[in-house]
Amino acid sequence: MKESLGEIAYSASFLEWFSEEARRVYGDIVPSAAKDRKILLLKQPVGVASIITPWNFPSAMITRKVGAALGAGCTVVVKPAEDTPLSALALAELAAQAGIPAGVFNVVPCSRERTPAVGEVLCTDALVGKVSFTGSTATGKILLKHAAGTVKRVSMELGGHAPFIVFNSADVDKAVAGAMASKFRNSGQTCVCSNRFLVQSGIHDAFVEKLGKAMDAELHLGHGSEPTTTQGPLINVRAAEKVEHQIADAVSQGAAVLRGGKRLQGSFMQPTLLANVTTNMLCTREETFGPLIPVIKFNTEEEALKIANASHVGLAGYFFSQDIKQIWRVAERLEVGMVGVNEGLLSTPEASFGGVKQSGLGREGSKYGIEEYLDVKYMCFGGLAP
């Protein structure tokens, strides 16, 4: 319940932010080398925007896109995830109550079976000028192919595989707090959740011991409406089976289960801490989307960066260090779109959100988010000679 309330506040923050950014869609007047003309650069809305969103933040992933689109002057058609249509429909009702004109904010829920067909229409219809998608890299590639047929503008916020690096110079207590915040929000089901934990040998044992104690003290599985609950079920049985499979694979290759490790009734999964993890294990090669912390011990900064960057995706990355020179080196060399330095939570409407490599195209939030829904038109105003 606490996280749900937090998401609604986060959702509203994007509407507030982009309502303010709408007043700052500045064009340019550029000095011309020719005396008889003026050069004007105007910004205009791209038109109808198709918005395709995931289930893990069923309100905020919509408002982060729709807020920018409405601020730019675009109408939208939202296709929510088949697991979470009600949040989108509630937002549509709230939009009507707030005075958004009919036909500006539209919601098209559909079943899992019809999702591919509906997604294709939203990406290929000639009336659509822009496609914005948050979801898996595999699905994003399919939508990109659809959008390419009519050369549409696209924003893609795709999968992540975030490294969380703890160097010898780190404040271990702060690193543990950052790991807890980054990994277990939404039971590990966010695209910026830390996925691979790399801990330098000098503080490895102390970090793992303190992290295990923090998990014991702070994590409580239970019904979402109970005030003491911090971890609920995963989105469905398939999600729990994936985490269960990653744990079994790691254990079969020598990983040690220090906390948790078991799947409970339905899609409940125990928060799990693994040690003796290697880069050959599934949990370090594919995104988990669940409450699993696999810890890899490393010796040198170069080794950590090599492991962290050995991924085809690059959304978020985190590291803890008190060495100023190291902070600048690592922040610049991490191949991700967002870096948390001594911080496990980095999402905010003022900052740009997006990745590099196969984690996507474009940025959401920040002053750059509204630009994704604007075209720049060059107007050459000639015949002005006296």
Short mmCIF file of C-alpha atoms in Angstrom, two decimals:
data_model
loop_
_atom_site.label_atom_id
_atom_site.label_comp_id
_atom_site.label_asym_id
_atom_site.label_seq_id
_atom_site.Cartn_x
_atom_site.Cartn_y
_atom_site.Cartn_z
CA MET A 1 0.00 0.00 0.00
CA LYS A 2 2.84 2.38 0.86
CA GLU A 3 4.45 1.83 -2.55
CA SER A 4 1.09 2.25 -4.31
CA LEU A 5 0.54 5.62 -2.64
CA GLY A 6 4.09 6.57 -3.58
CA GLU A 7 3.44 5.69 -7.21
CA ILE A 8 0.34 7.88 -7.37
CA ALA A 9 2.30 10.84 -5.99
CA TYR A 10 5.06 10.08 -8.50
CA SER A 11 2.44 9.91 -11.29
CA ALA A 12 1.04 13.31 -10.35
CA SER A 13 4.53 14.83 -10.29
CA PHE A 14 4.91 14.25 -14.05
CA LEU A 15 1.64 16.04 -14.79
CA GLU A 16 2.78 18.96 -12.67
CA TRP A 17 6.24 19.01 -14.25
CA PHE A 18 5.06 18.91 -17.87
CA SER A 19 2.27 21.41 -17.26
CA GLU A 20 5.09 23.79 -16.32
CA GLU A 21 7.37 22.70 -19.17
CA ALA A 22 4.56 23.44 -21.66
CA ARG A 23 5.29 27.13 -21.07
CA ARG A 24 8.95 26.65 -21.96
CA VAL A 25 8.70 25.11 -25.44
CA TYR A 26 11.04 27.69 -26.89
CA GLY A 27 11.89 28.09 -30.56
CA ASP A 28 14.83 30.06 -31.97
CA ILE A 29 15.53 33.09 -34.11
CA VAL A 30 18.86 32.49 -35.83
CA PRO A 31 20.97 35.30 -37.33
CA SER A 32 21.17 34.94 -41.11
CA ALA A 33 24.15 35.63 -43.34
CA ALA A 34 21.74 37.07 -45.91
CA LYS A 35 20.36 40.56 -45.25
CA ASP A 36 17.01 39.93 -46.94
CA ARG A 37 15.81 37.05 -44.77
CA LYS A 38 15.16 35.88 -41.23
CA ILE A 39 15.59 32.32 -39.94
CA LEU A 40 12.97 31.06 -37.49
CA LEU A 41 12.90 27.62 -35.88
CA LEU A 42 9.44 26.68 -34.60
CA LYS A 43 8.40 23.72 -32.45
CA GLN A 44 5.13 22.00 -33.26
CA PRO A 45 3.40 18.88 -31.86
CA VAL A 46 4.06 15.65 -33.76
CA GLY A 47 0.35 14.72 -33.69
CA VAL A 48 -1.36 11.60 -32.38
CA ALA A 49 0.88 9.65 -30.00
CA SER A 50 0.52 5.91 -29.35
CA ILE A 51 1.41 5.18 -25.71
CA ILE A 52 2.12 1.52 -24.82
CA THR A 53 2.86 0.92 -21.14
CA PRO A 54 3.87 -1.92 -18.77
CA TRP A 55 2.19 -3.28 -15.64
CA ASN A 56 4.81 -2.55 -13.00
CA PHE A 57 3.94 1.16 -12.62
CA PRO A 58 0.46 1.20 -14.15
CA SER A 59 -0.13 4.91 -13.49
CA ALA A 60 3.31 6.54 -13.54
CA MET A 61 4.40 4.99 -16.84
CA ILE A 62 1.30 6.55 -18.39
CA THR A 63 1.60 10.03 -16.89
CA ARG A 64 5.33 10.23 -17.66
CA LYS A 65 4.47 9.88 -21.34
CA VAL A 66 1.02 11.47 -21.51
CA GLY A 67 2.09 14.50 -19.46
CA ALA A 68 4.81 15.27 -22.00
CA ALA A 69 2.51 14.61 -24.96
CA LEU A 70 -0.29 16.85 -23.66
CA GLY A 71 2.22 19.56 -22.76
CA ALA A 72 3.46 19.50 -26.34
CA GLY A 73 -0.08 19.63 -27.73
CA CYS A 74 -0.51 16.00 -28.83
CA THR A 75 -3.53 13.76 -28.40
CA VAL A 76 -2.83 10.25 -27.14
CA VAL A 77 -4.08 6.68 -27.43
CA VAL A 78 -2.95 4.61 -24.44
CA LYS A 79 -2.72 0.82 -24.54
CA PRO A 80 -2.09 -0.32 -20.97
CA ALA A 81 -0.61 -3.71 -20.10
CA GLU A 82 -3.19 -6.49 -20.18
CA ASP A 83 -2.38 -7.21 -16.50
CA THR A 84 -3.26 -3.69 -15.32
CA PRO A 85 -6.00 -1.98 -17.37
CA LEU A 86 -7.93 -0.47 -14.47
CA SER A 87 -5.34 2.16 -13.54
CA ALA A 88 -5.38 3.48 -17.11
CA LEU A 89 -9.18 3.64 -17.16
CA ALA A 90 -9.16 5.44 -13.80
CA LEU A 91 -6.72 8.01 -15.23
CA ALA A 92 -9.06 8.51 -18.20
CA GLU A 93 -11.94 9.19 -15.81
CA LEU A 94 -9.80 11.62 -13.82
CA ALA A 95 -8.75 13.34 -17.05
CA ALA A 96 -12.41 13.89 -17.93
CA GLN A 97 -13.10 15.26 -14.44
CA ALA A 98 -10.10 17.58 -14.75
CA GLY A 99 -11.48 19.08 -17.96
CA ILE A 100 -9.33 17.35 -20.59
CA PRO A 101 -11.51 17.52 -23.76
CA ALA A 102 -13.07 14.32 -25.07
CA GLY A 103 -10.88 12.52 -27.57
CA VAL A 104 -7.61 13.91 -26.23
CA PHE A 105 -6.83 11.15 -23.72
CA ASN A 106 -7.97 7.76 -25.04
CA VAL A 107 -7.51 4.28 -23.52
CA VAL A 108 -7.68 1.01 -25.45
CA PRO A 109 -7.41 -2.02 -23.14
CA CYS A 110 -7.15 -5.45 -24.73
CA SER A 111 -6.51 -9.09 -23.87
CA ARG A 112 -3.10 -10.76 -23.94
CA GLU A 113 -4.13 -12.63 -27.07
CA ARG A 114 -5.01 -9.45 -28.97
CA THR A 115 -2.08 -7.37 -27.74
CA PRO A 116 0.19 -8.08 -30.76
CA ALA A 117 -2.55 -7.10 -33.23
CA VAL A 118 -3.49 -3.93 -31.35
CA GLY A 119 0.16 -2.99 -30.92
CA GLU A 120 0.73 -3.36 -34.66
CA VAL A 121 -2.16 -1.00 -35.45
CA LEU A 122 -0.86 1.58 -32.98
CA CYS A 123 2.56 1.48 -34.65
CA THR A 124 1.48 1.38 -38.31
CA ASP A 125 -1.65 3.51 -38.65
CA ALA A 126 -0.97 6.54 -40.82
CA LEU A 127 -2.75 8.86 -38.37
CA VAL A 128 -0.18 8.13 -35.66
CA GLY A 129 2.82 10.45 -35.57
CA LYS A 130 4.69 9.06 -32.58
CA VAL A 131 5.07 5.79 -30.68
CA SER A 132 6.25 5.65 -27.06
CA PHE A 133 6.79 2.26 -25.43
CA THR A 134 8.06 1.01 -22.10
CA GLY A 135 8.66 -2.72 -21.80
CA SER A 136 10.99 -5.52 -22.80
CA THR A 137 13.76 -5.14 -25.34
CA ALA A 138 12.34 -8.02 -27.38
CA THR A 139 8.93 -6.37 -27.71
CA GLY A 140 10.53 -2.99 -28.37
CA LYS A 141 12.36 -4.40 -31.39
CA ILE A 142 9.08 -5.69 -32.83
CA LEU A 143 7.41 -2.29 -32.38
CA LEU A 144 10.40 -0.54 -33.96
CA LYS A 145 10.02 -2.71 -37.04
CA HIS A 146 6.32 -1.83 -37.24
CA ALA A 147 7.02 1.89 -36.82
CA ALA A 148 9.76 1.84 -39.46
CA GLY A 149 7.23 1.14 -42.21
CA THR A 150 5.87 4.69 -41.95
CA VAL A 151 9.03 6.25 -40.43
CA LYS A 152 7.37 7.31 -37.19
CA ARG A 153 9.02 9.09 -34.29
CA VAL A 154 9.70 6.57 -31.50
CA SER A 155 10.70 6.56 -27.85
CA MET A 156 11.73 3.22 -26.42
CA GLU A 157 12.38 2.63 -22.72
CA LEU A 158 13.42 -1.01 -22.71
CA GLY A 159 14.95 -3.62 -20.44
CA GLY A 160 17.78 -3.10 -18.00
CA HIS A 161 20.36 -5.24 -16.22
CA ALA A 162 21.67 -2.73 -13.70
CA PRO A 163 25.03 -3.28 -12.02
CA PHE A 164 25.41 -2.25 -8.37
CA ILE A 165 29.10 -1.84 -7.55
CA VAL A 166 30.48 -1.44 -4.03
CA PHE A 167 34.14 -0.37 -3.90
CA ASN A 168 36.50 -0.78 -0.95
CA SER A 169 36.28 2.95 -0.18
CA ALA A 170 32.47 2.86 0.15
CA ASP A 171 30.53 3.59 3.31
CA VAL A 172 29.25 0.03 3.81
CA ASP A 173 26.16 1.02 5.78
CA LYS A 174 25.09 3.48 3.09
CA ALA A 175 25.79 0.90 0.39
CA VAL A 176 23.58 -1.64 2.19
CA ALA A 177 20.79 0.93 2.50
CA GLY A 178 21.16 1.77 -1.19
CA ALA A 179 21.05 -1.91 -2.15
CA MET A 180 17.86 -2.45 -0.14
CA ALA A 181 16.15 0.57 -1.71
CA SER A 182 17.26 -0.22 -5.24
CA LYS A 183 16.58 -3.97 -5.25
CA PHE A 184 13.42 -4.50 -3.26
CA ARG A 185 11.21 -1.65 -4.43
CA ASN A 186 8.14 -3.24 -6.03
CA SER A 187 9.57 -6.63 -4.99
CA GLY A 188 12.38 -6.17 -7.51
CA GLN A 189 10.03 -5.59 -10.43
CA THR A 190 11.34 -2.34 -11.92
CA CYS A 191 13.47 -1.75 -14.99
CA VAL A 192 16.06 0.18 -12.94
CA CYS A 193 16.33 -2.39 -10.13
CA SER A 194 19.87 -3.45 -9.39
CA ASN A 195 20.42 -6.86 -10.90
CA ARG A 196 24.12 -7.69 -10.60
CA PHE A 197 25.86 -6.87 -7.30
CA LEU A 198 29.62 -6.48 -7.62
CA VAL A 199 31.45 -6.09 -4.29
CA GLN A 200 35.18 -5.50 -3.96
CA SER A 201 37.09 -8.13 -2.03
CA GLY A 202 38.23 -5.81 0.79
CA ILE A 203 34.70 -5.21 2.08
CA HIS A 204 32.85 -8.15 0.52
CA ASP A 205 32.29 -10.14 3.70
CA ALA A 206 31.22 -7.14 5.77
CA PHE A 207 28.79 -5.99 3.08
CA VAL A 208 27.19 -9.40 2.63
CA GLU A 209 26.80 -9.88 6.40
CA LYS A 210 25.17 -6.47 6.91
CA LEU A 211 22.96 -6.89 3.86
CA GLY A 212 21.67 -10.22 5.16
CA LYS A 213 20.83 -8.65 8.52
CA ALA A 214 19.06 -5.74 6.80
CA MET A 215 16.97 -8.18 4.77
CA ASP A 216 15.98 -10.01 7.97
CA ALA A 217 15.00 -6.78 9.72
CA GLU A 218 13.33 -4.81 6.95
CA LEU A 219 11.63 -7.22 4.53
CA HIS A 220 8.22 -8.66 5.35
CA LEU A 221 6.21 -10.81 2.95
CA GLY A 222 2.46 -10.53 3.22
CA HIS A 223 -0.85 -9.12 2.05
CA GLY A 224 -0.50 -5.73 0.42
CA SER A 225 -3.04 -4.02 2.66
CA GLU A 226 -1.19 -4.95 5.88
CA PRO A 227 0.85 -1.97 7.12
CA THR A 228 3.89 -4.11 7.96
CA THR A 229 4.11 -5.70 4.51
CA THR A 230 7.03 -4.60 2.34
CA GLN A 231 7.09 -7.47 -0.18
CA GLY A 232 4.02 -8.77 -2.00
CA PRO A 233 3.56 -11.42 -4.69
CA LEU A 234 5.20 -11.09 -8.09
CA ILE A 235 2.92 -10.11 -10.99
CA ASN A 236 2.10 -13.72 -11.93
CA VAL A 237 3.23 -17.32 -11.59
CA ARG A 238 5.49 -17.08 -14.65
CA ALA A 239 7.46 -14.28 -12.97
CA ALA A 240 8.00 -16.39 -9.85
CA GLU A 241 9.04 -19.38 -11.94
CA LYS A 242 11.69 -17.27 -13.68
CA VAL A 243 13.26 -16.22 -10.36
CA GLU A 244 13.04 -19.80 -9.09
CA HIS A 245 14.82 -21.01 -12.24
CA GLN A 246 17.62 -18.45 -11.87
CA ILE A 247 18.21 -19.48 -8.26
CA ALA A 248 18.29 -23.19 -9.16
CA ASP A 249 20.74 -22.49 -11.98
CA ALA A 250 23.04 -20.51 -9.70
CA VAL A 251 23.00 -23.13 -6.95
CA SER A 252 23.74 -25.88 -9.46
CA GLN A 253 26.90 -23.96 -10.40
CA GLY A 254 28.10 -23.44 -6.84
CA ALA A 255 26.28 -20.36 -5.53
CA ALA A 256 25.44 -20.32 -1.81
CA VAL A 257 21.96 -19.33 -0.62
CA LEU A 258 22.44 -17.01 2.38
CA ARG A 259 18.83 -15.83 2.68
CA GLY A 260 15.53 -17.03 1.24
CA GLY A 261 15.77 -19.05 -1.94
CA LYS A 262 12.31 -20.56 -2.00
CA ARG A 263 9.11 -19.94 -3.88
CA LEU A 264 6.06 -19.87 -1.64
CA GLN A 265 2.37 -20.18 -2.44
CA GLY A 266 1.23 -18.76 -5.78
CA SER A 267 3.63 -16.11 -7.06
CA PHE A 268 5.18 -15.21 -3.69
CA MET A 269 8.97 -15.42 -3.77
CA GLN A 270 11.24 -15.21 -0.74
CA PRO A 271 13.73 -12.31 -0.94
CA THR A 272 16.95 -14.14 -1.75
CA LEU A 273 20.65 -13.42 -1.21
CA LEU A 274 23.24 -15.47 -3.11
CA ALA A 275 27.01 -15.53 -2.60
CA ASN A 276 29.81 -17.16 -4.62
CA VAL A 277 28.12 -16.00 -7.82
CA THR A 278 29.95 -16.06 -11.16
CA THR A 279 29.30 -14.41 -14.51
CA ASN A 280 28.38 -17.78 -16.03
CA MET A 281 25.14 -17.94 -14.07
CA LEU A 282 21.77 -17.00 -15.59
CA CYS A 283 21.06 -14.40 -12.92
CA THR A 284 24.06 -12.36 -14.10
CA ARG A 285 23.27 -12.76 -17.80
CA GLU A 286 19.56 -11.92 -17.95
CA GLU A 287 17.27 -9.48 -16.17
CA THR A 288 15.59 -11.00 -13.11
CA PHE A 289 12.57 -8.80 -12.31
CA GLY A 290 12.25 -10.26 -8.85
CA PRO A 291 13.66 -10.10 -5.29
CA LEU A 292 17.02 -11.75 -5.93
CA ILE A 293 20.47 -10.38 -4.98
CA PRO A 294 23.39 -12.27 -6.55
CA VAL A 295 26.76 -11.07 -5.21
CA ILE A 296 29.93 -11.30 -7.30
CA LYS A 297 33.28 -10.65 -5.60
CA PHE A 298 35.81 -8.63 -7.62
CA ASN A 299 39.35 -7.36 -7.00
CA THR A 300 40.01 -4.34 -9.24
CA GLU A 301 38.06 -1.39 -10.62
CA GLU A 302 38.89 -2.50 -14.16
CA GLU A 303 37.47 -5.94 -13.46
CA ALA A 304 34.22 -4.47 -12.10
CA LEU A 305 33.76 -2.21 -15.11
CA LYS A 306 34.40 -5.06 -17.51
CA ILE A 307 31.69 -7.16 -15.85
CA ALA A 308 29.28 -4.24 -15.52
CA ASN A 309 29.59 -3.25 -19.19
CA ALA A 310 29.41 -6.82 -20.55
CA SER A 311 25.74 -6.48 -21.39
CA HIS A 312 23.79 -5.57 -24.52
CA VAL A 313 21.57 -3.27 -22.42
CA GLY A 314 22.46 -0.15 -20.44
CA LEU A 315 19.62 1.52 -18.58
CA ALA A 316 20.72 2.28 -14.99
CA GLY A 317 23.85 1.59 -12.97
CA TYR A 318 24.82 2.25 -9.36
CA PHE A 319 28.05 2.38 -7.42
CA PHE A 320 29.26 3.35 -3.98
CA SER A 321 32.64 4.97 -3.43
CA GLN A 322 34.15 7.82 -1.41
CA ASP A 323 37.12 8.27 -3.75
CA ILE A 324 36.40 11.41 -5.80
CA LYS A 325 38.73 10.46 -8.64
CA GLN A 326 37.22 7.00 -8.81
CA ILE A 327 33.69 8.44 -8.82
CA TRP A 328 34.41 10.48 -11.96
CA ARG A 329 36.21 7.62 -13.69
CA VAL A 330 33.51 5.05 -13.06
CA ALA A 331 30.56 7.37 -13.73
CA GLU A 332 31.95 8.24 -17.15
CA ARG A 333 32.90 4.68 -18.07
CA LEU A 334 29.70 2.90 -17.04
CA GLU A 335 27.75 2.20 -20.23
CA VAL A 336 24.33 3.23 -18.95
CA GLY A 337 21.95 6.15 -19.40
CA MET A 338 21.52 6.81 -15.66
CA VAL A 339 24.06 6.52 -12.84
CA GLY A 340 23.35 6.51 -9.12
CA VAL A 341 26.47 7.53 -7.19
CA ASN A 342 26.11 6.66 -3.50
CA GLU A 343 22.36 6.53 -4.14
CA GLY A 344 19.97 3.65 -4.84
CA LEU A 345 16.90 5.61 -5.96
CA LEU A 346 17.30 8.00 -8.88
CA SER A 347 13.89 8.44 -10.54
CA THR A 348 12.47 11.98 -10.42
CA PRO A 349 10.50 14.06 -12.95
CA GLU A 350 13.22 16.72 -13.16
CA ALA A 351 15.85 14.28 -14.45
CA SER A 352 16.10 12.52 -17.79
CA PHE A 353 15.09 8.85 -17.82
CA GLY A 354 16.38 6.50 -20.52
CA GLY A 355 19.13 4.16 -21.55
CA VAL A 356 21.87 3.41 -24.06
CA LYS A 357 22.71 0.35 -26.16
CA GLN A 358 19.63 -1.92 -26.39
CA SER A 359 17.90 -0.24 -23.45
CA GLY A 360 16.17 2.17 -25.75
CA LEU A 361 15.90 5.45 -27.62
CA GLY A 362 14.98 8.91 -26.39
CA ARG A 363 14.45 10.32 -22.91
CA GLU A 364 11.47 10.77 -20.61
CA GLY A 365 11.01 13.27 -17.80
CA SER A 366 13.19 16.40 -17.52
CA LYS A 367 13.24 19.25 -20.01
CA TYR A 368 14.15 16.72 -22.69
CA GLY A 369 10.99 14.63 -22.26
CA ILE A 370 8.69 17.12 -23.97
CA GLU A 371 11.05 17.42 -26.94
CA GLU A 372 10.19 13.81 -27.86
CA TYR A 373 6.70 15.01 -28.88
CA LEU A 374 7.78 18.07 -30.86
CA ASP A 375 8.99 18.58 -34.43
CA VAL A 376 11.29 21.47 -35.30
CA LYS A 377 10.10 23.43 -38.32
CA TYR A 378 12.53 25.76 -40.08
CA MET A 379 10.88 28.85 -41.53
CA CYS A 380 12.97 30.95 -43.92
CA PHE A 381 11.28 34.37 -44.09
CA GLY A 382 12.68 36.02 -47.22
CA GLY A 383 12.07 39.10 -49.36
CA LEU A 384 12.88 41.50 -46.53
CA ALA A 385 15.41 43.69 -48.37
CA PRO A 386 14.58 47.42 -48.01
#
